[in-house]
């Protein structure tokens, strides 16, 4: 069997399981496409019939508000049929049952599987077994990958900062357990940001072999100094043993992003958070809602990015099939 690839034989994107391996041009292409789907507040959202006749199944086995609803809206606004199923694929990944589920849905003409799972490898496993015309998109894989989040984060930074090369980006908090941080690392590395910092207490730092090139800080004050972009992360309690979960008050005292700490960043710094926000734990409420926060814009961009990804994999499929 050939090694797994997200790309079709023509080198076009077929699946999106990880941002690892995407070139800067491919990332910029998706972000640029996403921008076509953005509208001013109060203006009706962008719609097309590009996915008419296509069926998208959202298979989620971890809580999700933003990602799930934005994948659903993205698919619907492009004219697709959408199926939402809460399903536990993970513990059965090595057995046949996961494939039974997938093959059943495939027999109902599902064209795109959007998968969120707490266990690594589920998305790739499914992608390796579906028919040639079917695509698999990750909506969050364990602590490893959240590719559409990485893309929406990059789009948000582009909107506010106009580029990447001169920026200092500080990713703060529970980097160790965060798939958002890993996809951010991949996208920012591909886009060659000026300086990428990971800022975390020692216990929440990723392994030393991970994220080469990122500059590590175990002091929040030092890590945030002169940053253009401050990305805070939720403490991933669900990926920690009971004993390792930090006390929320202590965590906020030592690692919470407060107005006073934000003053150390550049005056025009933006504050990002993937949500869900734990107010007054990793970020003070008045910072999350404050003038530097672009958290709501990230959510808006999430729909646009997911529209761009869905449209791209279906356009590539039509090209493979000689329909375009
Ligand atoms: N919503 C993001 C994720 O699914 C971030 C988080 O849950 O902390 O990874």
mmCIF file of C-alpha atoms and ligand atoms in Angstrom:
data_model
loop_
_atom_site.group_PDB
_atom_site.id
_atom_site.type_symbol
_atom_site.label_atom_id
_atom_site.label_comp_id
_atom_site.label_asym_id
_atom_site.label_seq_id
_atom_site.Cartn_x
_atom_site.Cartn_y
_atom_site.Cartn_z
ATOM 1 C CA UNK A 1 0.000 0.000 0.000
ATOM 2 C CA UNK A 2 1.262 3.484 -0.829
ATOM 3 C CA UNK A 3 1.998 5.760 2.136
ATOM 4 C CA UNK A 4 -1.012 7.878 3.063
ATOM 5 C CA UNK A 5 -1.300 11.192 1.291
ATOM 6 C CA UNK A 6 -3.853 13.958 1.649
ATOM 7 C CA UNK A 7 -3.284 14.815 -1.985
ATOM 8 C CA UNK A 8 -4.710 13.160 -5.089
ATOM 9 C CA UNK A 9 -2.451 11.871 -7.893
ATOM 10 C CA UNK A 10 -2.556 15.315 -9.519
ATOM 11 C CA UNK A 11 -1.199 16.817 -6.281
ATOM 12 C CA UNK A 12 -4.488 18.505 -5.378
ATOM 13 C CA UNK A 13 -5.925 18.460 -1.875
ATOM 14 C CA UNK A 14 -8.320 15.567 -1.356
ATOM 15 C CA UNK A 15 -8.394 15.163 2.438
ATOM 16 C CA UNK A 16 -7.458 17.620 5.181
ATOM 17 C CA UNK A 17 -6.222 15.715 8.227
ATOM 18 C CA UNK A 18 -3.257 17.927 9.081
ATOM 19 C CA UNK A 19 -1.603 21.130 7.897
ATOM 20 C CA UNK A 20 1.749 19.365 8.021
ATOM 21 C CA UNK A 21 3.035 19.167 4.456
ATOM 22 C CA UNK A 22 0.921 21.974 3.022
ATOM 23 C CA UNK A 23 2.990 24.611 1.280
ATOM 24 C CA UNK A 24 2.730 28.300 1.941
ATOM 25 C CA UNK A 25 1.034 28.694 -1.463
ATOM 26 C CA UNK A 26 -1.557 26.041 -0.683
ATOM 27 C CA UNK A 27 -2.313 27.664 2.665
ATOM 28 C CA UNK A 28 -2.509 31.124 1.129
ATOM 29 C CA UNK A 29 -4.792 29.775 -1.592
ATOM 30 C CA UNK A 30 -7.268 28.451 0.969
ATOM 31 C CA UNK A 31 -7.142 31.647 3.009
ATOM 32 C CA UNK A 32 -7.641 33.764 -0.076
ATOM 33 C CA UNK A 33 -10.623 31.689 -1.107
ATOM 34 C CA UNK A 34 -12.080 32.029 2.391
ATOM 35 C CA UNK A 35 -11.956 35.804 2.098
ATOM 36 C CA UNK A 36 -14.454 35.633 -0.776
ATOM 37 C CA UNK A 37 -17.008 34.233 1.655
ATOM 38 C CA UNK A 38 -16.741 37.029 4.210
ATOM 39 C CA UNK A 39 -19.439 39.682 4.407
ATOM 40 C CA UNK A 40 -19.879 42.767 6.574
ATOM 41 C CA UNK A 41 -21.961 42.295 9.740
ATOM 42 C CA UNK A 42 -25.657 42.562 8.961
ATOM 43 C CA UNK A 43 -25.178 41.651 5.311
ATOM 44 C CA UNK A 44 -26.583 38.263 4.304
ATOM 45 C CA UNK A 45 -23.930 35.543 4.363
ATOM 46 C CA UNK A 46 -22.340 34.374 1.137
ATOM 47 C CA UNK A 47 -24.113 31.483 -0.542
ATOM 48 C CA UNK A 48 -23.611 29.378 -3.615
ATOM 49 C CA UNK A 49 -24.789 26.129 -5.158
ATOM 50 C CA UNK A 50 -21.258 24.842 -5.543
ATOM 51 C CA UNK A 51 -21.970 21.810 -3.347
ATOM 52 C CA UNK A 52 -25.471 21.073 -4.657
ATOM 53 C CA UNK A 53 -25.895 17.304 -4.811
ATOM 54 C CA UNK A 54 -23.056 16.732 -2.326
ATOM 55 C CA UNK A 55 -23.660 15.197 1.099
ATOM 56 C CA UNK A 56 -21.489 16.123 4.083
ATOM 57 C CA UNK A 57 -21.589 13.998 7.262
ATOM 58 C CA UNK A 58 -20.344 15.551 10.516
ATOM 59 C CA UNK A 59 -19.180 12.762 12.822
ATOM 60 C CA UNK A 60 -18.305 14.292 16.172
ATOM 61 C CA UNK A 61 -17.157 12.384 19.193
ATOM 62 C CA UNK A 62 -16.036 15.276 21.376
ATOM 63 C CA UNK A 63 -17.955 18.349 22.430
ATOM 64 C CA UNK A 64 -17.964 21.139 19.888
ATOM 65 C CA UNK A 65 -19.920 24.315 19.415
ATOM 66 C CA UNK A 66 -17.991 26.451 16.978
ATOM 67 C CA UNK A 67 -16.400 23.839 14.756
ATOM 68 C CA UNK A 68 -19.460 21.712 14.352
ATOM 69 C CA UNK A 69 -21.915 24.507 13.713
ATOM 70 C CA UNK A 70 -19.534 26.271 11.364
ATOM 71 C CA UNK A 71 -18.904 23.121 9.309
ATOM 72 C CA UNK A 72 -22.657 22.656 9.127
ATOM 73 C CA UNK A 73 -23.341 26.255 8.097
ATOM 74 C CA UNK A 74 -20.469 26.180 5.628
ATOM 75 C CA UNK A 75 -21.829 23.072 3.919
ATOM 76 C CA UNK A 76 -25.406 24.371 3.872
ATOM 77 C CA UNK A 77 -24.423 27.780 2.533
ATOM 78 C CA UNK A 78 -22.717 26.001 -0.340
ATOM 79 C CA UNK A 79 -25.897 24.042 -1.047
ATOM 80 C CA UNK A 80 -24.892 20.614 0.352
ATOM 81 C CA UNK A 81 -27.050 18.143 2.256
ATOM 82 C CA UNK A 82 -25.774 17.740 5.816
ATOM 83 C CA UNK A 83 -25.977 14.890 8.271
ATOM 84 C CA UNK A 84 -24.924 15.341 11.925
ATOM 85 C CA UNK A 85 -24.093 12.231 13.892
ATOM 86 C CA UNK A 86 -22.677 11.969 17.376
ATOM 87 C CA UNK A 87 -20.717 8.804 17.240
ATOM 88 C CA UNK A 88 -17.911 7.107 19.069
ATOM 89 C CA UNK A 89 -15.508 5.933 16.423
ATOM 90 C CA UNK A 90 -12.353 6.019 18.499
ATOM 91 C CA UNK A 91 -12.229 2.916 20.668
ATOM 92 C CA UNK A 92 -13.138 0.894 17.644
ATOM 93 C CA UNK A 93 -10.588 2.338 15.304
ATOM 94 C CA UNK A 94 -8.667 -0.887 14.984
ATOM 95 C CA UNK A 95 -11.758 -3.021 14.627
ATOM 96 C CA UNK A 96 -14.182 -3.330 11.815
ATOM 97 C CA UNK A 97 -17.011 -1.403 13.396
ATOM 98 C CA UNK A 98 -15.745 2.010 12.437
ATOM 99 C CA UNK A 99 -15.618 0.897 8.842
ATOM 100 C CA UNK A 100 -19.107 -0.546 9.048
ATOM 101 C CA UNK A 101 -20.342 2.893 10.068
ATOM 102 C CA UNK A 102 -18.391 4.629 7.349
ATOM 103 C CA UNK A 103 -19.399 2.144 4.642
ATOM 104 C CA UNK A 104 -23.030 2.426 5.692
ATOM 105 C CA UNK A 105 -22.933 6.190 5.309
ATOM 106 C CA UNK A 106 -20.927 5.904 2.117
ATOM 107 C CA UNK A 107 -23.709 3.691 0.740
ATOM 108 C CA UNK A 108 -26.066 6.586 1.382
ATOM 109 C CA UNK A 109 -23.856 8.705 -0.883
ATOM 110 C CA UNK A 110 -21.968 10.667 1.734
ATOM 111 C CA UNK A 111 -19.214 12.510 -0.134
ATOM 112 C CA UNK A 112 -17.368 14.247 2.698
ATOM 113 C CA UNK A 113 -16.795 12.995 6.244
ATOM 114 C CA UNK A 114 -15.968 15.678 8.812
ATOM 115 C CA UNK A 115 -14.498 13.899 11.815
ATOM 116 C CA UNK A 116 -13.664 14.973 15.359
ATOM 117 C CA UNK A 117 -12.280 12.331 17.651
ATOM 118 C CA UNK A 118 -10.291 12.134 20.882
ATOM 119 C CA UNK A 119 -8.136 9.274 19.627
ATOM 120 C CA UNK A 120 -5.254 9.887 17.225
ATOM 121 C CA UNK A 121 -5.457 8.344 13.789
ATOM 122 C CA UNK A 122 -9.193 8.042 13.255
ATOM 123 C CA UNK A 123 -9.363 10.549 10.389
ATOM 124 C CA UNK A 124 -6.478 8.991 8.489
ATOM 125 C CA UNK A 125 -7.829 5.484 9.086
ATOM 126 C CA UNK A 126 -11.159 6.473 7.572
ATOM 127 C CA UNK A 127 -9.469 8.324 4.709
ATOM 128 C CA UNK A 128 -7.490 5.204 3.845
ATOM 129 C CA UNK A 129 -10.673 3.176 3.464
ATOM 130 C CA UNK A 130 -13.194 5.392 1.698
ATOM 131 C CA UNK A 131 -13.935 5.302 -2.021
ATOM 132 C CA UNK A 132 -11.869 7.423 -4.361
ATOM 133 C CA UNK A 133 -14.396 10.198 -4.686
ATOM 134 C CA UNK A 134 -14.848 10.628 -0.910
ATOM 135 C CA UNK A 135 -12.953 13.184 1.200
ATOM 136 C CA UNK A 136 -12.214 13.262 4.925
ATOM 137 C CA UNK A 137 -11.747 16.531 6.811
ATOM 138 C CA UNK A 138 -10.478 16.715 10.374
ATOM 139 C CA UNK A 139 -12.497 18.792 12.798
ATOM 140 C CA UNK A 140 -9.990 18.115 15.590
ATOM 141 C CA UNK A 141 -7.845 15.044 16.217
ATOM 142 C CA UNK A 142 -6.860 14.287 19.814
ATOM 143 C CA UNK A 143 -4.093 16.705 20.879
ATOM 144 C CA UNK A 144 -2.532 16.518 17.432
ATOM 145 C CA UNK A 145 -4.289 18.493 14.807
ATOM 146 C CA UNK A 146 -7.050 21.000 14.100
ATOM 147 C CA UNK A 147 -6.270 22.130 10.577
ATOM 148 C CA UNK A 148 -9.251 24.400 9.874
ATOM 149 C CA UNK A 149 -8.537 26.180 13.183
ATOM 150 C CA UNK A 150 -4.961 26.793 12.011
ATOM 151 C CA UNK A 151 -6.272 28.251 8.763
ATOM 152 C CA UNK A 152 -8.811 30.511 10.458
ATOM 153 C CA UNK A 153 -6.158 31.721 12.861
ATOM 154 C CA UNK A 154 -3.880 32.606 9.958
ATOM 155 C CA UNK A 155 -6.733 34.370 8.149
ATOM 156 C CA UNK A 156 -7.506 36.399 11.276
ATOM 157 C CA UNK A 157 -3.890 37.476 11.633
ATOM 158 C CA UNK A 158 -3.726 38.411 7.963
ATOM 159 C CA UNK A 159 -6.817 40.603 8.356
ATOM 160 C CA UNK A 160 -5.447 42.507 11.320
ATOM 161 C CA UNK A 161 -1.744 42.516 10.583
ATOM 162 C CA UNK A 162 -1.574 42.340 6.792
ATOM 163 C CA UNK A 163 1.142 39.661 6.707
ATOM 164 C CA UNK A 164 3.247 37.274 8.770
ATOM 165 C CA UNK A 165 6.942 37.830 8.223
ATOM 166 C CA UNK A 166 7.532 40.652 10.662
ATOM 167 C CA UNK A 167 5.328 39.360 13.434
ATOM 168 C CA UNK A 168 6.075 38.052 16.899
ATOM 169 C CA UNK A 169 3.370 35.537 17.767
ATOM 170 C CA UNK A 170 3.101 34.223 21.336
ATOM 171 C CA UNK A 171 1.073 31.056 21.903
ATOM 172 C CA UNK A 172 0.345 30.903 25.615
ATOM 173 C CA UNK A 173 -0.853 28.272 28.043
ATOM 174 C CA UNK A 174 -1.506 24.561 27.716
ATOM 175 C CA UNK A 175 0.546 24.047 24.575
ATOM 176 C CA UNK A 176 1.339 20.455 25.510
ATOM 177 C CA UNK A 177 -2.219 19.175 25.161
ATOM 178 C CA UNK A 178 -3.394 21.547 22.462
ATOM 179 C CA UNK A 179 -4.182 20.536 18.886
ATOM 180 C CA UNK A 180 -4.831 24.219 18.203
ATOM 181 C CA UNK A 181 -1.222 25.003 19.116
ATOM 182 C CA UNK A 182 0.123 22.224 16.888
ATOM 183 C CA UNK A 183 -1.864 23.360 13.874
ATOM 184 C CA UNK A 184 -0.882 26.957 14.650
ATOM 185 C CA UNK A 185 2.760 25.879 14.718
ATOM 186 C CA UNK A 186 2.396 24.170 11.338
ATOM 187 C CA UNK A 187 0.622 27.055 9.663
ATOM 188 C CA UNK A 188 2.893 29.742 11.097
ATOM 189 C CA UNK A 189 6.001 27.760 10.182
ATOM 190 C CA UNK A 190 4.798 27.374 6.602
ATOM 191 C CA UNK A 191 4.003 31.080 6.424
ATOM 192 C CA UNK A 192 7.410 31.915 7.930
ATOM 193 C CA UNK A 193 6.300 34.201 10.747
ATOM 194 C CA UNK A 194 9.019 36.425 12.175
ATOM 195 C CA UNK A 195 9.150 34.773 15.599
ATOM 196 C CA UNK A 196 6.938 32.084 17.012
ATOM 197 C CA UNK A 197 6.990 31.776 20.796
ATOM 198 C CA UNK A 198 5.521 29.068 22.918
ATOM 199 C CA UNK A 199 4.915 30.322 26.411
ATOM 200 C CA UNK A 200 3.942 27.793 29.047
ATOM 201 C CA UNK A 201 4.716 26.453 32.501
ATOM 202 C CA UNK A 202 7.153 23.550 32.287
ATOM 203 C CA UNK A 203 4.399 20.994 32.902
ATOM 204 C CA UNK A 204 2.425 22.256 29.913
ATOM 205 C CA UNK A 205 5.340 22.571 27.476
ATOM 206 C CA UNK A 206 5.391 20.111 24.584
ATOM 207 C CA UNK A 207 8.225 17.566 24.365
ATOM 208 C CA UNK A 208 11.595 19.168 23.532
ATOM 209 C CA UNK A 209 11.630 17.397 20.156
ATOM 210 C CA UNK A 210 8.344 19.024 19.147
ATOM 211 C CA UNK A 211 7.930 22.386 17.412
ATOM 212 C CA UNK A 212 11.550 22.970 16.365
ATOM 213 C CA UNK A 213 12.300 26.602 15.656
ATOM 214 C CA UNK A 214 9.738 27.972 18.119
ATOM 215 C CA UNK A 215 11.267 29.960 20.971
ATOM 216 C CA UNK A 216 10.275 28.650 24.409
ATOM 217 C CA UNK A 217 9.468 30.805 27.427
ATOM 218 C CA UNK A 218 8.439 29.587 30.843
ATOM 219 C CA UNK A 219 7.627 33.097 32.022
ATOM 220 C CA UNK A 220 4.455 34.726 30.758
ATOM 221 C CA UNK A 221 5.849 38.220 31.191
ATOM 222 C CA UNK A 222 8.958 37.483 29.122
ATOM 223 C CA UNK A 223 7.030 35.542 26.484
ATOM 224 C CA UNK A 224 4.443 38.223 25.888
ATOM 225 C CA UNK A 225 6.890 41.154 25.715
ATOM 226 C CA UNK A 226 6.522 43.067 22.430
ATOM 227 C CA UNK A 227 4.304 40.389 20.880
ATOM 228 C CA UNK A 228 2.096 41.399 17.963
ATOM 229 C CA UNK A 229 -0.240 38.450 18.403
ATOM 230 C CA UNK A 230 -1.142 36.873 21.741
ATOM 231 C CA UNK A 231 -2.903 33.535 21.383
ATOM 232 C CA UNK A 232 -4.218 32.084 24.618
ATOM 233 C CA UNK A 233 -5.198 28.446 24.994
ATOM 234 C CA UNK A 234 -7.700 26.628 27.149
ATOM 235 C CA UNK A 235 -6.336 24.230 29.760
ATOM 236 C CA UNK A 236 -7.228 20.840 28.237
ATOM 237 C CA UNK A 237 -8.486 19.123 31.376
ATOM 238 C CA UNK A 238 -9.896 16.269 29.351
ATOM 239 C CA UNK A 239 -6.400 15.352 28.182
ATOM 240 C CA UNK A 240 -4.814 15.357 31.662
ATOM 241 C CA UNK A 241 -4.737 12.922 34.504
ATOM 242 C CA UNK A 242 -6.767 14.142 37.485
ATOM 243 C CA UNK A 243 -3.600 14.918 39.487
ATOM 244 C CA UNK A 244 -2.117 17.122 36.787
ATOM 245 C CA UNK A 245 -5.062 19.519 36.452
ATOM 246 C CA UNK A 246 -3.963 22.928 37.727
ATOM 247 C CA UNK A 247 -6.043 24.767 40.303
ATOM 248 C CA UNK A 248 -7.992 27.445 38.354
ATOM 249 C CA UNK A 249 -7.165 30.282 40.770
ATOM 250 C CA UNK A 250 -3.469 29.490 40.922
ATOM 251 C CA UNK A 251 -3.392 29.127 37.166
ATOM 252 C CA UNK A 252 -5.028 32.504 36.642
ATOM 253 C CA UNK A 253 -2.668 34.153 39.110
ATOM 254 C CA UNK A 254 0.417 32.788 37.365
ATOM 255 C CA UNK A 255 -0.697 32.339 33.743
ATOM 256 C CA UNK A 256 -3.909 34.258 33.154
ATOM 257 C CA UNK A 257 -3.847 36.926 30.463
ATOM 258 C CA UNK A 258 -4.811 40.078 32.347
ATOM 259 C CA UNK A 259 -4.959 43.688 31.200
ATOM 260 C CA UNK A 260 -1.762 44.425 33.136
ATOM 261 C CA UNK A 261 0.123 41.605 31.411
ATOM 262 C CA UNK A 262 -1.247 42.509 28.003
ATOM 263 C CA UNK A 263 0.373 45.938 28.407
ATOM 264 C CA UNK A 264 3.730 44.199 27.938
ATOM 265 C CA UNK A 265 2.785 43.253 24.375
ATOM 266 C CA UNK A 266 2.832 45.769 21.545
ATOM 267 C CA UNK A 267 0.206 48.500 21.941
ATOM 268 C CA UNK A 268 -1.664 47.308 18.842
ATOM 269 C CA UNK A 269 -1.401 43.588 19.704
ATOM 270 C CA UNK A 270 -4.356 41.344 18.978
ATOM 271 C CA UNK A 271 -5.627 38.735 21.433
ATOM 272 C CA UNK A 272 -6.865 35.399 20.092
ATOM 273 C CA UNK A 273 -8.481 32.361 21.702
ATOM 274 C CA UNK A 274 -9.920 29.318 19.915
ATOM 275 C CA UNK A 275 -12.815 28.960 22.366
ATOM 276 C CA UNK A 276 -14.391 27.783 24.503
ATOM 277 C CA UNK A 277 -13.039 30.537 26.750
ATOM 278 C CA UNK A 278 -12.660 29.807 30.445
ATOM 279 C CA UNK A 279 -13.226 33.308 31.681
ATOM 280 C CA UNK A 280 -10.865 34.388 34.452
ATOM 281 C CA UNK A 281 -8.803 31.224 34.170
ATOM 282 C CA UNK A 282 -6.541 31.429 31.087
ATOM 283 C CA UNK A 283 -7.859 34.867 30.158
ATOM 284 C CA UNK A 284 -9.475 37.665 32.168
ATOM 285 C CA UNK A 285 -13.026 38.374 31.130
ATOM 286 C CA UNK A 286 -12.276 42.019 30.385
ATOM 287 C CA UNK A 287 -9.437 41.002 28.072
ATOM 288 C CA UNK A 288 -11.588 38.440 26.241
ATOM 289 C CA UNK A 289 -14.177 41.179 25.642
ATOM 290 C CA UNK A 290 -11.695 44.043 25.416
ATOM 291 C CA UNK A 291 -10.510 46.192 22.531
ATOM 292 C CA UNK A 292 -7.593 43.928 21.595
ATOM 293 C CA UNK A 293 -9.721 40.790 21.351
ATOM 294 C CA UNK A 294 -10.438 39.335 17.902
ATOM 295 C CA UNK A 295 -12.060 36.191 19.298
ATOM 296 C CA UNK A 296 -15.415 36.814 17.620
ATOM 297 C CA UNK A 297 -13.760 37.515 14.297
ATOM 298 C CA UNK A 298 -12.034 34.132 14.599
ATOM 299 C CA UNK A 299 -15.469 32.525 14.847
ATOM 300 C CA UNK A 300 -16.717 34.410 11.785
ATOM 301 C CA UNK A 301 -13.626 33.376 9.864
ATOM 302 C CA UNK A 302 -14.198 29.748 10.829
ATOM 303 C CA UNK A 303 -17.283 29.506 8.628
ATOM 304 C CA UNK A 304 -15.483 31.109 5.684
ATOM 305 C CA UNK A 305 -12.448 28.843 6.007
ATOM 306 C CA UNK A 306 -14.619 25.719 6.173
ATOM 307 C CA UNK A 307 -16.504 26.880 3.085
ATOM 308 C CA UNK A 308 -13.184 27.299 1.289
ATOM 309 C CA UNK A 309 -11.962 23.840 2.295
ATOM 310 C CA UNK A 310 -15.216 22.113 1.344
ATOM 311 C CA UNK A 311 -15.367 23.916 -1.971
ATOM 312 C CA UNK A 312 -11.730 23.087 -2.720
ATOM 313 C CA UNK A 313 -11.917 19.338 -2.092
ATOM 314 C CA UNK A 314 -15.104 19.058 -4.155
ATOM 315 C CA UNK A 315 -13.660 21.158 -6.997
ATOM 316 C CA UNK A 316 -10.570 18.918 -6.964
ATOM 317 C CA UNK A 317 -12.741 15.827 -7.045
ATOM 318 C CA UNK A 318 -14.672 17.138 -10.053
ATOM 319 C CA UNK A 319 -11.400 17.776 -11.777
ATOM 320 C CA UNK A 320 -10.264 14.198 -11.072
ATOM 321 C CA UNK A 321 -13.515 12.939 -12.465
ATOM 322 C CA UNK A 322 -13.075 15.059 -15.584
ATOM 323 C CA UNK A 323 -16.176 17.056 -14.749
ATOM 324 C CA UNK A 324 -14.307 20.349 -14.948
HETATM 325 N N1 LIG B 1 -12.129 24.266 20.355
HETATM 326 C C1 LIG B 1 -10.710 23.977 20.314
HETATM 327 C C2 LIG B 1 -10.465 22.500 20.098
HETATM 328 O O1 LIG B 1 -11.363 21.780 19.764
HETATM 329 C C3 LIG B 1 -9.990 24.497 21.487
HETATM 330 C C4 LIG B 1 -10.372 23.911 22.803
HETATM 331 O O2 LIG B 1 -11.251 23.062 22.890
HETATM 332 O O3 LIG B 1 -9.729 24.316 23.756
HETATM 333 O O4 LIG B 1 -9.351 22.057 20.244
#
